[in-house]
Amino acid sequence: MTTLSDTTSYFVSVLSEMELDTPVRCAPEHHPAITVVRTDDGVFAIDDTCTHQDTSLSDGWVENCAIECPLHETCFDLRTGIPQGPPATRAVATHPVSVVDGLVYVLLARGASVSNPSAQDATDAA
């Protein structure tokens, strides 16, 4: 489990400059790329790579708080990272987002990959 003391803040954007339902790809140093999306439900951050094939989710479409992989159309819930249908069966990791004074930050684990319970295999969650 990742605690806040194990994280570092990564600046993404000014909130007012983020278009609704438009993915923003970020490439923090020493961390896999992430996709950040502002929706009507909030701002969410997930790993950028589809768990089915090596495709950037930031090239996908956003609707109803889910992002659709542009290659095989699996939709991932932005809140949990869990795929909503095949062909992907594994969730993408999600990351906490903080908005401070109109600035959007993603909290990333220091060092290696993020330990995230929502990134478990979707079949485990069923």
PDB file of C-alpha atoms in Angstrom:
ATOM      1  CA  MET A   1       0.000   0.000   0.000  1.00  0.00           C
ATOM      2  CA  THR A   2       1.252   3.459  -0.893  1.00  0.00           C
ATOM      3  CA  THR A   3       1.020   6.207   1.706  1.00  0.00           C
ATOM      4  CA  LEU A   4       1.274   9.939   1.058  1.00  0.00           C
ATOM      5  CA  SER A   5       4.779  10.006   2.562  1.00  0.00           C
ATOM      6  CA  ASP A   6       5.854   7.564  -0.144  1.00  0.00           C
ATOM      7  CA  THR A   7       4.696   9.851  -2.933  1.00  0.00           C
ATOM      8  CA  THR A   8       5.914  12.846  -4.858  1.00  0.00           C
ATOM      9  CA  SER A   9       3.753  15.472  -6.557  1.00  0.00           C
ATOM     10  CA  TYR A  10       3.946  15.851 -10.315  1.00  0.00           C
ATOM     11  CA  PHE A  11       2.540  19.069 -11.775  1.00  0.00           C
ATOM     12  CA  VAL A  12       0.190  18.405 -14.690  1.00  0.00           C
ATOM     13  CA  SER A  13      -1.607  21.593 -15.683  1.00  0.00           C
ATOM     14  CA  VAL A  14      -3.663  24.557 -14.641  1.00  0.00           C
ATOM     15  CA  LEU A  15      -7.172  23.183 -14.032  1.00  0.00           C
ATOM     16  CA  SER A  16      -8.919  25.916 -16.034  1.00  0.00           C
ATOM     17  CA  GLU A  17      -6.759  25.031 -19.062  1.00  0.00           C
ATOM     18  CA  MET A  18      -7.797  21.362 -19.072  1.00  0.00           C
ATOM     19  CA  GLU A  19     -10.650  20.688 -21.480  1.00  0.00           C
ATOM     20  CA  LEU A  20     -13.401  18.416 -20.208  1.00  0.00           C
ATOM     21  CA  ASP A  21     -13.085  14.774 -21.294  1.00  0.00           C
ATOM     22  CA  THR A  22      -9.841  15.444 -23.148  1.00  0.00           C
ATOM     23  CA  PRO A  23      -6.960  13.181 -22.079  1.00  0.00           C
ATOM     24  CA  VAL A  24      -3.604  14.749 -21.259  1.00  0.00           C
ATOM     25  CA  ARG A  25      -0.543  12.509 -21.564  1.00  0.00           C
ATOM     26  CA  CYS A  26       2.242  13.173 -19.073  1.00  0.00           C
ATOM     27  CA  ALA A  27       5.692  11.643 -18.881  1.00  0.00           C
ATOM     28  CA  PRO A  28       7.074  12.111 -15.364  1.00  0.00           C
ATOM     29  CA  GLU A  29      10.750  11.358 -14.930  1.00  0.00           C
ATOM     30  CA  HIS A  30      11.390   7.834 -13.557  1.00  0.00           C
ATOM     31  CA  HIS A  31       7.762   6.775 -13.954  1.00  0.00           C
ATOM     32  CA  PRO A  32       5.692   5.270 -16.773  1.00  0.00           C
ATOM     33  CA  ALA A  33       3.557   7.749 -18.707  1.00  0.00           C
ATOM     34  CA  ILE A  34       0.206   8.655 -17.213  1.00  0.00           C
ATOM     35  CA  THR A  35      -3.043   9.996 -18.621  1.00  0.00           C
ATOM     36  CA  VAL A  36      -4.891  12.735 -16.748  1.00  0.00           C
ATOM     37  CA  VAL A  37      -8.503  13.560 -17.538  1.00  0.00           C
ATOM     38  CA  ARG A  38     -10.812  16.258 -16.234  1.00  0.00           C
ATOM     39  CA  THR A  39     -14.449  15.150 -16.239  1.00  0.00           C
ATOM     40  CA  ASP A  40     -17.676  16.413 -14.703  1.00  0.00           C
ATOM     41  CA  ASP A  41     -16.943  13.985 -11.839  1.00  0.00           C
ATOM     42  CA  GLY A  42     -13.435  15.303 -11.092  1.00  0.00           C
ATOM     43  CA  VAL A  43      -9.871  14.903 -12.286  1.00  0.00           C
ATOM     44  CA  PHE A  44      -8.444  11.400 -12.636  1.00  0.00           C
ATOM     45  CA  ALA A  45      -5.033   9.935 -13.411  1.00  0.00           C
ATOM     46  CA  ILE A  46      -4.290   6.444 -14.721  1.00  0.00           C
ATOM     47  CA  ASP A  47      -1.313   4.743 -16.291  1.00  0.00           C
ATOM     48  CA  ASP A  48      -1.220   5.620 -19.981  1.00  0.00           C
ATOM     49  CA  THR A  49      -0.593   2.156 -21.425  1.00  0.00           C
ATOM     50  CA  CYS A  50      -3.489  -0.197 -22.155  1.00  0.00           C
ATOM     51  CA  THR A  51      -3.050  -3.511 -20.335  1.00  0.00           C
ATOM     52  CA  HIS A  52      -4.156  -5.461 -23.408  1.00  0.00           C
ATOM     53  CA  GLN A  53      -1.580  -4.132 -25.875  1.00  0.00           C
ATOM     54  CA  ASP A  54       1.017  -1.406 -25.864  1.00  0.00           C
ATOM     55  CA  THR A  55      -1.256   1.488 -26.802  1.00  0.00           C
ATOM     56  CA  SER A  56      -1.466   4.983 -25.368  1.00  0.00           C
ATOM     57  CA  LEU A  57      -4.814   5.511 -23.664  1.00  0.00           C
ATOM     58  CA  SER A  58      -4.367   9.262 -24.043  1.00  0.00           C
ATOM     59  CA  ASP A  59      -5.175   8.703 -27.738  1.00  0.00           C
ATOM     60  CA  GLY A  60      -8.562   7.304 -26.692  1.00  0.00           C
ATOM     61  CA  TRP A  61     -11.993   8.773 -26.141  1.00  0.00           C
ATOM     62  CA  VAL A  62     -13.573   9.744 -22.826  1.00  0.00           C
ATOM     63  CA  GLU A  63     -17.231   9.293 -21.999  1.00  0.00           C
ATOM     64  CA  ASN A  64     -19.131   8.634 -18.764  1.00  0.00           C
ATOM     65  CA  CYS A  65     -15.954   8.682 -16.646  1.00  0.00           C
ATOM     66  CA  ALA A  66     -14.294   5.976 -18.764  1.00  0.00           C
ATOM     67  CA  ILE A  67     -11.548   6.086 -21.369  1.00  0.00           C
ATOM     68  CA  GLU A  68     -11.695   3.881 -24.435  1.00  0.00           C
ATOM     69  CA  CYS A  69      -8.534   2.311 -25.810  1.00  0.00           C
ATOM     70  CA  PRO A  70      -8.156   3.488 -29.411  1.00  0.00           C
ATOM     71  CA  LEU A  71      -6.869   0.101 -30.580  1.00  0.00           C
ATOM     72  CA  HIS A  72      -9.385  -2.508 -29.375  1.00  0.00           C
ATOM     73  CA  GLU A  73     -12.065  -0.357 -27.729  1.00  0.00           C
ATOM     74  CA  THR A  74     -11.824  -1.620 -24.170  1.00  0.00           C
ATOM     75  CA  CYS A  75     -13.135   1.076 -21.831  1.00  0.00           C
ATOM     76  CA  PHE A  76     -11.348   1.606 -18.507  1.00  0.00           C
ATOM     77  CA  ASP A  77     -13.143   3.228 -15.585  1.00  0.00           C
ATOM     78  CA  LEU A  78     -11.169   6.379 -14.747  1.00  0.00           C
ATOM     79  CA  ARG A  79     -12.009   6.034 -11.040  1.00  0.00           C
ATOM     80  CA  THR A  80     -10.798   2.447 -10.623  1.00  0.00           C
ATOM     81  CA  GLY A  81      -8.806   1.573 -13.754  1.00  0.00           C
ATOM     82  CA  ILE A  82     -10.885  -1.579 -14.150  1.00  0.00           C
ATOM     83  CA  PRO A  83     -11.748  -2.567 -17.734  1.00  0.00           C
ATOM     84  CA  GLN A  84     -15.466  -2.636 -18.493  1.00  0.00           C
ATOM     85  CA  GLY A  85     -15.167  -5.343 -21.137  1.00  0.00           C
ATOM     86  CA  PRO A  86     -12.778  -7.369 -23.277  1.00  0.00           C
ATOM     87  CA  PRO A  87     -10.269  -7.742 -24.700  1.00  0.00           C
ATOM     88  CA  ALA A  88      -8.394  -6.198 -21.731  1.00  0.00           C
ATOM     89  CA  THR A  89      -8.769  -8.168 -18.496  1.00  0.00           C
ATOM     90  CA  ARG A  90      -6.297  -6.346 -16.220  1.00  0.00           C
ATOM     91  CA  ALA A  91      -6.884  -2.916 -14.717  1.00  0.00           C
ATOM     92  CA  VAL A  92      -4.549  -0.002 -15.297  1.00  0.00           C
ATOM     93  CA  ALA A  93      -3.095   1.640 -12.203  1.00  0.00           C
ATOM     94  CA  THR A  94      -4.824   4.761 -10.932  1.00  0.00           C
ATOM     95  CA  HIS A  95      -3.103   7.619  -9.114  1.00  0.00           C
ATOM     96  CA  PRO A  96      -4.368  10.180  -6.596  1.00  0.00           C
ATOM     97  CA  VAL A  97      -4.904  13.683  -7.950  1.00  0.00           C
ATOM     98  CA  SER A  98      -4.664  16.895  -5.959  1.00  0.00           C
ATOM     99  CA  VAL A  99      -5.920  20.312  -7.058  1.00  0.00           C
ATOM    100  CA  VAL A 100      -4.318  23.138  -5.101  1.00  0.00           C
ATOM    101  CA  ASP A 101      -5.043  26.772  -5.927  1.00  0.00           C
ATOM    102  CA  GLY A 102      -6.218  25.747  -9.402  1.00  0.00           C
ATOM    103  CA  LEU A 103      -3.103  23.680 -10.138  1.00  0.00           C
ATOM    104  CA  VAL A 104      -3.427  19.956 -10.871  1.00  0.00           C
ATOM    105  CA  TYR A 105      -0.902  17.513  -9.408  1.00  0.00           C
ATOM    106  CA  VAL A 106      -0.683  13.747  -9.596  1.00  0.00           C
ATOM    107  CA  LEU A 107       0.742  11.955  -6.571  1.00  0.00           C
ATOM    108  CA  LEU A 108       3.176   9.310  -7.763  1.00  0.00           C
ATOM    109  CA  ALA A 109       4.936   6.646  -5.765  1.00  0.00           C
ATOM    110  CA  ARG A 110       8.627   7.240  -5.346  1.00  0.00           C
ATOM    111  CA  GLY A 111      10.833   4.657  -6.973  1.00  0.00           C
ATOM    112  CA  ALA A 112       9.300   1.751  -8.831  1.00  0.00           C
ATOM    113  CA  SER A 113       5.757   1.082  -9.858  1.00  0.00           C
ATOM    114  CA  VAL A 114       2.733   2.098  -7.822  1.00  0.00           C
ATOM    115  CA  SER A 115       1.129  -0.443  -5.560  1.00  0.00           C
ATOM    116  CA  ASN A 116      -2.519   0.042  -6.260  1.00  0.00           C
ATOM    117  CA  PRO A 117      -5.267  -2.356  -5.243  1.00  0.00           C
ATOM    118  CA  SER A 118      -7.443  -1.155  -8.109  1.00  0.00           C
ATOM    119  CA  ALA A 119      -4.816  -2.410 -10.562  1.00  0.00           C
ATOM    120  CA  GLN A 120      -5.688  -6.022  -9.814  1.00  0.00           C
ATOM    121  CA  ASP A 121      -6.933  -8.346 -12.483  1.00  0.00           C
ATOM    122  CA  ALA A 122     -10.527  -7.486 -13.341  1.00  0.00           C
ATOM    123  CA  THR A 123     -11.500 -11.118 -12.903  1.00  0.00           C
ATOM    124  CA  ASP A 124     -10.480 -10.842  -9.228  1.00  0.00           C
ATOM    125  CA  ALA A 125     -12.890  -7.949  -8.752  1.00  0.00           C
ATOM    126  CA  ALA A 126     -15.859  -9.826 -10.214  1.00  0.00           C
TER     127      ALA A 126
END
